[in-house]
Tab-separated table of C-alpha atoms in Angstrom:
chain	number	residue	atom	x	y	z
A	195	UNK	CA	51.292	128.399	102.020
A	196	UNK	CA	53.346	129.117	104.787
A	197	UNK	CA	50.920	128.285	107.716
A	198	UNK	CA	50.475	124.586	105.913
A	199	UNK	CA	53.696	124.309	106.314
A	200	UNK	CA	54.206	125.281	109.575
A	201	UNK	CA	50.973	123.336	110.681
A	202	UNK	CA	52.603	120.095	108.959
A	203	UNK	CA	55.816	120.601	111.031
A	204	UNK	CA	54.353	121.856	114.135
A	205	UNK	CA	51.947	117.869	113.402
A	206	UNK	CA	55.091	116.402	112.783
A	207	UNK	CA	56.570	117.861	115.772
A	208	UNK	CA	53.910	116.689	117.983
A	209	UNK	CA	54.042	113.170	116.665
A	210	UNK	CA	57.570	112.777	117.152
A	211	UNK	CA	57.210	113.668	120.874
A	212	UNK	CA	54.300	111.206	121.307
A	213	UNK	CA	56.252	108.271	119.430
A	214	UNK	CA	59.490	108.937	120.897
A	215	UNK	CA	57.950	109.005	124.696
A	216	UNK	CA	56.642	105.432	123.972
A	217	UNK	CA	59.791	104.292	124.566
A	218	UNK	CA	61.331	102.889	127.697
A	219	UNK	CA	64.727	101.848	128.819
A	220	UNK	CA	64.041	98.152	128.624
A	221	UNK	CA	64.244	98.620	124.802
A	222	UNK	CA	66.354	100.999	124.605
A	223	UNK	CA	69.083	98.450	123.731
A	224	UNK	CA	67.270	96.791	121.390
A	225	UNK	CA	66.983	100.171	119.397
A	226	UNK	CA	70.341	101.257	119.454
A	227	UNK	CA	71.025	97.915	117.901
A	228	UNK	CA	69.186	98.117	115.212
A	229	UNK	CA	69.710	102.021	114.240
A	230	UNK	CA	73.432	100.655	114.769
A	231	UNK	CA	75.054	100.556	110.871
A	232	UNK	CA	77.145	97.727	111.381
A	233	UNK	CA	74.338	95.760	112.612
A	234	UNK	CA	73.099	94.957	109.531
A	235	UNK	CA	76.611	93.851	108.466
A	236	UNK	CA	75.510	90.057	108.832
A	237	UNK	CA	72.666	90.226	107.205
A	238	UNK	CA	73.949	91.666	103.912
A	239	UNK	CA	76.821	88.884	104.056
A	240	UNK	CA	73.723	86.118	103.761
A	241	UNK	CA	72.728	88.392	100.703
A	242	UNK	CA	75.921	88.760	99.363
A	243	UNK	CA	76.198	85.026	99.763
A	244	UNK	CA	72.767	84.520	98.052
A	245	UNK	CA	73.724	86.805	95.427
A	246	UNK	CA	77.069	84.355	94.221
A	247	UNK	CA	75.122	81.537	94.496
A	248	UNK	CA	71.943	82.750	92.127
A	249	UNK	CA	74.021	84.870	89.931
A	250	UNK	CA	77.428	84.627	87.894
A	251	UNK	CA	80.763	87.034	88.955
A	252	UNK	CA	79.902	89.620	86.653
A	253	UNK	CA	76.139	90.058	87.311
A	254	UNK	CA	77.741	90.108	90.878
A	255	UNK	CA	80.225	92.645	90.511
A	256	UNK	CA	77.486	94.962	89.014
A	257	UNK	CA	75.261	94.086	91.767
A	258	UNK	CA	77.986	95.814	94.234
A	259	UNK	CA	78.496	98.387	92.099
A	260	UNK	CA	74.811	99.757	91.680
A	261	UNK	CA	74.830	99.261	95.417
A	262	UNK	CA	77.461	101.190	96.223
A	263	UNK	CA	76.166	103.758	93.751
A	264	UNK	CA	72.670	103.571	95.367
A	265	UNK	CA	74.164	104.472	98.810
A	266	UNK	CA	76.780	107.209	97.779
A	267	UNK	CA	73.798	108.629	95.928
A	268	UNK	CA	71.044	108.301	98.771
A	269	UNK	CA	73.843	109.810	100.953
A	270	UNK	CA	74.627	112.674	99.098
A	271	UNK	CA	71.050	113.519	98.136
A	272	UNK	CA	70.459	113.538	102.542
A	273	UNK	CA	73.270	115.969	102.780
A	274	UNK	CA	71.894	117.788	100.132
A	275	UNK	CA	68.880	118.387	101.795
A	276	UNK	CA	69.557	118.936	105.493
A	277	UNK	CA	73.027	121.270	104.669
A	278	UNK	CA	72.431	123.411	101.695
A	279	UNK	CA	67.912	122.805	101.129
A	280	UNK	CA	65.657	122.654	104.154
A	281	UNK	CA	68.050	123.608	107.202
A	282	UNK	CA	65.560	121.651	109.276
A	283	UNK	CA	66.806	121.280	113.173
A	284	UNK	CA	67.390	117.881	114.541
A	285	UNK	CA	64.585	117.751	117.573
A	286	UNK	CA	67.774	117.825	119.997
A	287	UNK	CA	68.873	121.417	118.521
A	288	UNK	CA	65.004	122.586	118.247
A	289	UNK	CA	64.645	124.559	121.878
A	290	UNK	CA	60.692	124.154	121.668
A	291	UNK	CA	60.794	120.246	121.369
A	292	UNK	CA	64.111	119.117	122.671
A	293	UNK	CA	62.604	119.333	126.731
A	294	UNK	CA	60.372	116.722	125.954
A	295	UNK	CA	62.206	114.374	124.129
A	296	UNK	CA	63.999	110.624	124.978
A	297	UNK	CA	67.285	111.137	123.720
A	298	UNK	CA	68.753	107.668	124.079
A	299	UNK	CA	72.278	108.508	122.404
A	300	UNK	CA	75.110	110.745	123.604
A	301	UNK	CA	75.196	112.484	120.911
A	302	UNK	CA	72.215	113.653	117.911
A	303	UNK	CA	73.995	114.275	115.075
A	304	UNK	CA	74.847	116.833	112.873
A	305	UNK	CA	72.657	119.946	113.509
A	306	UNK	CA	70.231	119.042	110.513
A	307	UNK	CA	68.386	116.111	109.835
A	308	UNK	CA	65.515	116.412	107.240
A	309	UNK	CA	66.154	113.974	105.468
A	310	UNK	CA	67.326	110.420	107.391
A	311	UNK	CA	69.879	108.830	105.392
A	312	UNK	CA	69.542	105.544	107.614
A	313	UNK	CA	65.809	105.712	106.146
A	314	UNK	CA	67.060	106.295	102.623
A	315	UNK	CA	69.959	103.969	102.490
A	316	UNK	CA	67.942	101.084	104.113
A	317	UNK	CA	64.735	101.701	101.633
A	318	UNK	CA	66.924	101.801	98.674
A	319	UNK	CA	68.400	98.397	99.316
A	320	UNK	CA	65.087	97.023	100.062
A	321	UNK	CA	63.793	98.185	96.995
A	322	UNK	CA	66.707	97.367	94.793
A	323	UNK	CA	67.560	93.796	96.097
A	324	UNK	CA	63.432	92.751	96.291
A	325	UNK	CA	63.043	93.865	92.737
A	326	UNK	CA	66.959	92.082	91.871
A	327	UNK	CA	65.420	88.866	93.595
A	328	UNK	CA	61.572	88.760	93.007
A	329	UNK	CA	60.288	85.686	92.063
A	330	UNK	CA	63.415	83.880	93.418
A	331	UNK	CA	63.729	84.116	96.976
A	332	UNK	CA	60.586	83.812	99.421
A	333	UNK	CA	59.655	86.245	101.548
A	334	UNK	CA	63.041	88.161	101.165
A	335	UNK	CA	61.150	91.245	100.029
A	336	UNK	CA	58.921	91.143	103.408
A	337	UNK	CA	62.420	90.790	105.313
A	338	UNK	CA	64.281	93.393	103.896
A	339	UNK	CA	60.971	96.077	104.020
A	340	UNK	CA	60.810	95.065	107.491
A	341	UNK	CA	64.413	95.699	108.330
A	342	UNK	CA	64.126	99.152	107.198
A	343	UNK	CA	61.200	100.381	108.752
A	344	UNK	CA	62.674	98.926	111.903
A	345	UNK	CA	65.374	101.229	111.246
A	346	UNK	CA	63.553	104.221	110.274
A	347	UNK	CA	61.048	103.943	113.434
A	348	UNK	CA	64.631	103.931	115.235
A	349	UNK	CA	66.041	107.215	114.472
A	350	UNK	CA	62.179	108.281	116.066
A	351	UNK	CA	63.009	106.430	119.106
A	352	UNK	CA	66.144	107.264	119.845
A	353	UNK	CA	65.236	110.958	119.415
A	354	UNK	CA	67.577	112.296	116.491
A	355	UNK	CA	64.502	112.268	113.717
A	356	UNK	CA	61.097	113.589	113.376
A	357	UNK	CA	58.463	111.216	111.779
A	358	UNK	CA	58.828	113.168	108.271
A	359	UNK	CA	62.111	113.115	108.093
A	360	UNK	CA	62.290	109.529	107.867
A	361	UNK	CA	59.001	109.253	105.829
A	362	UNK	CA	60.857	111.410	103.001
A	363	UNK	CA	64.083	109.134	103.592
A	364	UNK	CA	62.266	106.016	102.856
A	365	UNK	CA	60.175	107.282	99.540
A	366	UNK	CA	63.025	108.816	98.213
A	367	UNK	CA	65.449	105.557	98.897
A	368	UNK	CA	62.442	103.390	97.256
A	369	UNK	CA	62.647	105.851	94.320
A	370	UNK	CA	66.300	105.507	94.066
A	371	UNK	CA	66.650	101.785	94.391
A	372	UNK	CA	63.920	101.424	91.572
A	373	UNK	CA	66.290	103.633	89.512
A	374	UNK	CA	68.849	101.851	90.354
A	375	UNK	CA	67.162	98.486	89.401
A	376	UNK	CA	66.751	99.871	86.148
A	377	UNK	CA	70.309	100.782	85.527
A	378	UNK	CA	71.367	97.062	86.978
A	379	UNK	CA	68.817	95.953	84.137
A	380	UNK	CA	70.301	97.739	81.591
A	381	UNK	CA	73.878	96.890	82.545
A	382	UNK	CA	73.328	93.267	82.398
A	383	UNK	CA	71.232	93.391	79.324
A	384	UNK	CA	73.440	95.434	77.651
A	385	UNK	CA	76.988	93.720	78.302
A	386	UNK	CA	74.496	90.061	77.335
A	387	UNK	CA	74.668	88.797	80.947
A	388	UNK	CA	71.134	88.138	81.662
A	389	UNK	CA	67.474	88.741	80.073
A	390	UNK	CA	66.248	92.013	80.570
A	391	UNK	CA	62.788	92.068	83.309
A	392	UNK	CA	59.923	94.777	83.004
A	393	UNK	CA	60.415	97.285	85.617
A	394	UNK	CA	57.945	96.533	88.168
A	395	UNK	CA	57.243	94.396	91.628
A	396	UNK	CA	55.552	91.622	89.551
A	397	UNK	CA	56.047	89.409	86.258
């Protein structure tokens, strides 16, 4: 069991190095935009703004909350795992991998990073707000899954994440925003505020 693992790392390893060498300096800009958290802040105002217009204040106000609840819980799950579970070294603390790495930031990070809690925080809104909004907004689902693997690819190129770590980041923040989704369905069925929807991606 052991050598699978360490095969899978020393894969994911390799991988890492190969995507994050792709990069160049004439995106590096580009990257450190979007892996920026406050870049995003525009964007969610549109949805925010979307949100008042399709729903009343109280299906609103719930809509915040199981957001907020969604990232404080994506959050602490990530700390979870890279403080107290897995101990995995960020590649710029791993002596074997950080010589051959593009480390576009000043700084990498806390010491651990397995798993990303960009990926996880980005995948969980994705998931949440596409299920919150399916059948009502066009392509909004296609947006918001694109925005977050942008994200995710760019804690690989700036060099503070392997390729797993933000795999893991984005299946376990789709996982959370669908359970989330299902607590925002409950809430608003429950206080009368809206019909309840099956829990799935389509009618």
């Amino acid at each position: 069991m052991d050598s699978i693992i360490n095969e899978i790392i020393l894969k994911d390893q390799e991988l890492f190095i190969y995507l994050n060498n792709l990069g160049n300096p004439t995106w590096d800009g580009f990257w450190m935009f979007i892996t920026n958290k406050f870049s995003a802040i525009p964007f969610y105002l549109i949805l925010l703004f979307l949100i008042c217009k399709k729903f009343n204040l109280k299906i609103l106000l719930i809509t915040l909350l199981c957001i907020a609840l969604g990232i404080a819980f994506s959050d602490q799950l990530s700390n979870l795992f890279k403080n107290h579970l897995f101990l995995r070294l960020r590649p710029c603390y791993e002596e074997s991998v950080y010589p051959y790495i593009r480390l576009v930031k000043d700084t990498c990070g806390g010491k651990y990073g397995y798993f990303s809690a960009h990926a996880g925080n980005n995948f969980m809104i994705a998931t949440f707000l596409s299920l919150v909004f399916r059948n009502k907004i066009k392509y909004l689902s296609m947006f918001l899954f694109t925005w977050a693997i942008l994200v995710a690819y760019s804690r690989i190129y700036i060099g503070v994440h392997y390729p797993l770590d933000v795999l893991t980041g984005a299946i376990i923040g789709s996982i959370i925003g669908y359970l989330i989704f299902i607590l925002w369905n409950y809430l608003n069925t429950r206080f009368k505020l809206k019909s309840p929807v099956s829990y799935g991606f389509n009618k």
